[in-house]
Amino acid sequence: MSDEQENAPEANGPKPIRIGKRSLFTPSEAVAVEQHSVTPHVSRTRYGTARIEGRLSSPNARVPAVISQHCGGITVKGHTLKSFAYTTDAVIIRNTNANAILAVYPFTGEPVITQALLTVAQMPLFVGVGGGTTTGPRVAELAMVAEMQGAAGVVINAPAPAETIETTMLMVDIPVIATVTEDDETTECKILAGAAIINVAAGARTAQVVASIRMHHPEIPILASGGGSEERILATIEAGADAITWTPPSAQQLQSQMMAKYRGEA
């Protein structure tokens, strides 16, 4: 018996089931709202920068271009950082193009949180180690652990005294960022205590506080919150900020926008 006769179905046997070329699970154009190109998109900006976008990359957590265009930046270990994304959202951290992450949260600092954020971060991570809710020796201890885990720097909250800045500076080799809300005697003491970077978080008065600190300390690196508009970001940079903290949209906000698109509401 030949191979063809052996593999041929019997005359009275069940007929073979023919599977169509299209699977039930192959999305149609109407169903697949997100269509991705096969190859990465390559372009060049008017500044001469070659840009490559992966087929699955998303522009939704991108830093405003005004920051990179106008900021001088702060160089840490050879990396010039102009934009700091103020977030602890792992999804946003993984998809933003910020130069660094400012991971400060309103709970007692825990090394396991730092480790989780370091796992997804593709850029330098500056993590909060207390100063408000967490005080005393624990701040310096958390800073030491963060340094061992691989954090690029640590952030100490505004209520912490200058002594906490000084103690932490003596125990770690990574930059200590001191958050301030005013240009006052406390800020002066924190600068004298050795804070590597001053982080100005003064709300609507941020640009004014930055200008005041810059006038008294032209050499100190200043990181400052940029607010929600390009006008405020530019005003803060012109006041003397070297780098800007930018708050990206949350993953929940982006998901809501995507679902509205899926429902045909946007």
Short mmCIF file of C-alpha atoms in Angstrom, two decimals:
data_model
loop_
_atom_site.label_atom_id
_atom_site.label_comp_id
_atom_site.label_asym_id
_atom_site.label_seq_id
_atom_site.Cartn_x
_atom_site.Cartn_y
_atom_site.Cartn_z
CA MET A 1 0.00 0.00 0.00
CA SER A 2 1.37 3.42 -0.95
CA ASP A 3 1.67 6.34 1.43
CA GLU A 4 -1.18 8.14 -0.36
CA GLN A 5 -3.48 5.14 0.00
CA GLU A 6 -2.53 4.73 3.65
CA ASN A 7 -3.28 8.38 4.49
CA ALA A 8 -6.45 8.60 2.39
CA PRO A 9 -9.76 8.59 4.34
CA GLU A 10 -11.92 5.49 4.13
CA ALA A 11 -14.89 5.67 1.81
CA ASN A 12 -17.40 5.16 4.61
CA GLY A 13 -15.35 6.90 7.31
CA PRO A 14 -15.91 10.38 8.72
CA LYS A 15 -14.97 13.24 6.44
CA PRO A 16 -11.96 15.33 7.63
CA ILE A 17 -12.72 18.71 9.16
CA ARG A 18 -11.30 21.57 7.10
CA ILE A 19 -10.01 24.50 9.17
CA GLY A 20 -10.32 27.86 7.47
CA LYS A 21 -7.31 30.13 7.12
CA ARG A 22 -8.85 32.73 9.45
CA SER A 23 -8.94 31.91 13.14
CA LEU A 24 -11.84 32.96 15.34
CA PHE A 25 -9.26 34.75 17.48
CA THR A 26 -7.74 36.84 14.68
CA PRO A 27 -8.88 40.42 15.33
CA SER A 28 -10.55 42.29 12.51
CA GLU A 29 -9.87 45.96 11.85
CA ALA A 30 -13.19 46.85 13.45
CA VAL A 31 -12.32 45.02 16.66
CA ALA A 32 -8.63 45.89 16.97
CA VAL A 33 -8.76 49.58 17.86
CA GLU A 34 -5.01 49.70 18.42
CA GLN A 35 -3.18 48.93 15.19
CA HIS A 36 0.60 48.58 15.41
CA SER A 37 3.06 48.86 12.58
CA VAL A 38 5.34 45.96 11.76
CA THR A 39 8.58 47.91 12.06
CA PRO A 40 9.67 50.74 14.36
CA HIS A 41 9.05 54.27 13.07
CA VAL A 42 12.20 56.31 12.47
CA SER A 43 12.21 60.11 12.11
CA ARG A 44 14.43 63.11 12.72
CA THR A 45 13.46 66.25 14.62
CA ARG A 46 14.22 69.77 13.48
CA TYR A 47 16.93 69.87 16.14
CA GLY A 48 18.73 67.06 14.33
CA THR A 49 17.83 64.30 16.80
CA ALA A 50 17.09 60.89 15.29
CA ARG A 51 13.97 59.41 16.90
CA ILE A 52 12.96 55.74 16.89
CA GLU A 53 9.52 54.69 18.11
CA GLY A 54 8.86 51.01 18.82
CA ARG A 55 5.70 49.52 17.39
CA LEU A 56 4.19 49.13 20.88
CA SER A 57 5.41 52.40 22.42
CA SER A 58 2.89 54.98 23.59
CA PRO A 59 3.24 58.80 23.60
CA ASN A 60 0.76 59.27 26.46
CA ALA A 61 3.33 59.69 29.25
CA ARG A 62 5.78 61.90 27.39
CA VAL A 63 7.34 64.93 29.06
CA PRO A 64 6.47 68.37 27.60
CA ALA A 65 9.13 69.28 25.03
CA VAL A 66 9.56 72.74 26.57
CA ILE A 67 11.50 71.18 29.46
CA SER A 68 14.22 69.58 27.34
CA GLN A 69 14.41 72.64 25.10
CA HIS A 70 14.93 75.24 27.83
CA CYS A 71 16.35 73.51 30.93
CA GLY A 72 20.08 73.43 31.56
CA GLY A 73 19.80 70.23 33.57
CA ILE A 74 21.58 68.72 36.56
CA THR A 75 24.39 66.26 35.80
CA VAL A 76 24.50 63.26 38.14
CA LYS A 77 27.22 60.67 37.50
CA GLY A 78 27.63 61.84 33.93
CA HIS A 79 23.89 61.87 33.13
CA THR A 80 22.29 65.26 32.49
CA LEU A 81 18.80 65.25 34.00
CA LYS A 82 16.34 67.91 32.91
CA SER A 83 12.97 66.27 33.62
CA PHE A 84 11.92 64.30 36.70
CA ALA A 85 8.61 62.42 36.49
CA TYR A 86 6.89 62.73 39.86
CA THR A 87 5.21 59.33 40.16
CA THR A 88 5.28 55.95 41.86
CA ASP A 89 3.10 54.28 39.20
CA ALA A 90 5.08 51.34 37.83
CA VAL A 91 3.24 51.44 34.49
CA ILE A 92 3.94 55.15 33.99
CA ILE A 93 7.57 54.75 35.10
CA ARG A 94 8.04 52.04 32.49
CA ASN A 95 6.55 54.14 29.67
CA THR A 96 7.61 57.73 30.36
CA ASN A 97 10.54 59.39 28.63
CA ALA A 98 11.51 61.54 31.63
CA ASN A 99 15.24 61.69 32.36
CA ALA A 100 14.66 60.57 35.96
CA ILE A 101 11.96 59.49 38.39
CA LEU A 102 11.09 61.32 41.63
CA ALA A 103 9.40 58.57 43.68
CA VAL A 104 8.04 60.26 46.80
CA TYR A 105 4.92 58.89 48.49
CA PRO A 106 2.87 59.72 51.62
CA PHE A 107 3.69 56.57 53.58
CA THR A 108 6.59 55.36 55.67
CA GLY A 109 9.44 54.47 53.36
CA GLU A 110 10.01 50.76 52.76
CA PRO A 111 12.94 49.16 50.89
CA VAL A 112 10.57 46.69 49.19
CA ILE A 113 8.81 49.62 47.47
CA THR A 114 12.13 51.04 46.32
CA GLN A 115 13.14 47.64 44.96
CA ALA A 116 9.87 47.28 43.06
CA LEU A 117 10.28 50.69 41.43
CA LEU A 118 13.91 50.01 40.55
CA THR A 119 12.79 46.83 38.80
CA VAL A 120 10.71 48.75 36.24
CA ALA A 121 12.66 52.02 36.01
CA GLN A 122 14.82 52.48 32.92
CA MET A 123 16.22 55.79 34.16
CA PRO A 124 17.79 57.06 37.42
CA LEU A 125 15.41 56.74 40.38
CA PHE A 126 15.40 59.25 43.23
CA VAL A 127 13.38 57.81 46.09
CA GLY A 128 11.81 59.44 49.13
CA VAL A 129 13.21 58.32 52.48
CA GLY A 130 11.07 60.37 54.83
CA GLY A 131 11.46 63.58 56.73
CA GLY A 132 7.78 64.17 57.43
CA THR A 133 5.99 61.01 58.57
CA THR A 134 9.32 59.23 59.02
CA THR A 135 11.87 61.06 61.16
CA GLY A 136 15.07 60.54 63.12
CA PRO A 137 17.76 57.92 62.39
CA ARG A 138 15.38 55.88 60.21
CA VAL A 139 15.69 58.50 57.45
CA ALA A 140 19.45 58.02 57.18
CA GLU A 141 19.07 54.24 57.47
CA LEU A 142 16.54 54.15 54.63
CA ALA A 143 18.89 56.29 52.55
CA MET A 144 21.72 53.81 53.10
CA VAL A 145 19.54 50.89 52.04
CA ALA A 146 18.31 52.80 48.98
CA GLU A 147 21.90 53.45 47.94
CA MET A 148 22.73 49.75 48.27
CA GLN A 149 19.68 48.83 46.20
CA GLY A 150 20.79 51.09 43.37
CA ALA A 151 18.86 54.35 43.79
CA ALA A 152 20.49 57.34 42.08
CA GLY A 153 19.61 59.65 44.97
CA VAL A 154 17.30 60.16 47.92
CA VAL A 155 14.70 62.82 48.68
CA ILE A 156 14.07 64.19 52.18
CA ASN A 157 10.74 65.92 52.80
CA ALA A 158 10.35 69.57 53.76
CA PRO A 159 9.61 69.14 57.52
CA ALA A 160 12.98 67.45 58.16
CA PRO A 161 15.50 69.65 60.00
CA ALA A 162 18.94 70.49 58.62
CA GLU A 163 20.48 68.00 61.06
CA THR A 164 18.74 65.17 59.20
CA ILE A 165 20.23 66.39 55.93
CA GLU A 166 23.70 66.54 57.46
CA THR A 167 23.46 63.06 59.03
CA THR A 168 22.23 61.52 55.79
CA MET A 169 24.93 63.23 53.74
CA LEU A 170 27.58 61.69 56.01
CA MET A 171 26.17 58.17 55.54
CA VAL A 172 25.60 57.97 51.77
CA ASP A 173 27.54 58.84 48.66
CA ILE A 174 24.53 59.45 46.41
CA PRO A 175 22.95 62.93 46.13
CA VAL A 176 20.60 64.02 48.88
CA ILE A 177 17.71 66.17 47.63
CA ALA A 178 16.20 68.48 50.25
CA THR A 179 12.62 69.59 49.60
CA VAL A 180 11.76 73.16 50.63
CA THR A 181 8.70 75.38 50.39
CA GLU A 182 10.23 78.79 51.21
CA ASP A 183 13.50 80.67 50.89
CA ASP A 184 14.01 81.10 54.62
CA GLU A 185 16.47 80.31 57.37
CA THR A 186 15.54 76.61 57.30
CA THR A 187 16.38 76.39 53.60
CA GLU A 188 19.64 78.23 54.23
CA CYS A 189 20.58 75.73 56.94
CA LYS A 190 19.76 72.78 54.65
CA ILE A 191 22.06 74.19 51.98
CA LEU A 192 24.83 74.70 54.52
CA ALA A 193 24.23 71.17 55.83
CA GLY A 194 25.32 69.85 52.44
CA ALA A 195 22.14 69.17 50.46
CA ALA A 196 23.27 68.33 46.94
CA ILE A 197 20.04 69.53 45.28
CA ILE A 198 17.26 71.79 46.52
CA ASN A 199 13.77 70.69 45.45
CA VAL A 200 11.34 73.62 45.49
CA ALA A 201 7.71 72.57 45.95
CA ALA A 202 5.91 75.82 46.75
CA GLY A 203 2.76 75.40 44.65
CA ALA A 204 1.75 78.54 42.78
CA ARG A 205 4.68 80.43 44.39
CA THR A 206 7.34 78.01 43.12
CA ALA A 207 8.82 80.41 40.53
CA GLN A 208 9.12 83.19 43.14
CA VAL A 209 10.84 80.91 45.65
CA VAL A 210 13.20 79.59 42.96
CA ALA A 211 14.17 83.15 41.97
CA SER A 212 14.88 84.06 45.60
CA ILE A 213 17.05 80.99 46.24
CA ARG A 214 18.90 81.49 42.96
CA MET A 215 19.70 85.09 43.89
CA HIS A 216 21.22 84.02 47.22
CA HIS A 217 22.83 80.81 45.96
CA PRO A 218 23.74 81.02 42.26
CA GLU A 219 25.72 77.77 42.51
CA ILE A 220 23.16 75.41 44.08
CA PRO A 221 21.36 72.95 41.74
CA ILE A 222 17.61 73.63 41.88
CA LEU A 223 14.88 71.15 41.01
CA ALA A 224 11.37 72.62 40.98
CA SER A 225 7.78 71.64 40.24
CA GLY A 226 6.64 72.95 36.88
CA GLY A 227 2.88 73.06 37.37
CA GLY A 228 0.26 72.06 34.85
CA SER A 229 1.00 74.40 31.94
CA GLU A 230 3.88 75.28 29.65
CA GLU A 231 3.66 78.90 30.78
CA ARG A 232 4.31 77.95 34.42
CA ILE A 233 7.09 75.58 33.40
CA LEU A 234 8.81 78.34 31.42
CA ALA A 235 8.36 80.83 34.26
CA THR A 236 9.99 78.38 36.71
CA ILE A 237 12.90 77.73 34.34
CA GLU A 238 13.42 81.45 33.74
CA ALA A 239 13.39 82.00 37.52
CA GLY A 240 16.47 79.78 37.78
CA ALA A 241 15.40 76.13 37.98
CA ASP A 242 17.95 73.71 36.53
CA ALA A 243 15.46 70.83 36.22
CA ILE A 244 11.69 70.39 36.41
CA THR A 245 9.49 67.86 38.16
CA TRP A 246 6.51 66.94 35.98
CA THR A 247 3.45 65.03 37.15
CA PRO A 248 2.33 62.62 34.40
CA PRO A 249 -1.27 61.42 34.06
CA SER A 250 -2.08 58.35 36.12
CA ALA A 251 -2.59 54.93 34.55
CA GLN A 252 -6.26 55.16 35.61
CA GLN A 253 -6.72 58.41 33.66
CA LEU A 254 -5.13 56.96 30.56
CA GLN A 255 -7.21 53.78 30.89
CA SER A 256 -10.41 55.85 31.14
CA GLN A 257 -9.48 57.70 27.95
CA MET A 258 -8.75 54.41 26.18
CA MET A 259 -12.05 52.87 27.28
CA ALA A 260 -13.93 55.93 26.07
CA LYS A 261 -12.26 55.40 22.69
CA TYR A 262 -13.22 51.73 22.68
CA ARG A 263 -16.85 52.68 23.40
CA GLY A 264 -16.83 55.19 20.57
CA GLU A 265 -17.27 58.14 22.96
CA ALA A 266 -14.04 59.90 21.94
#
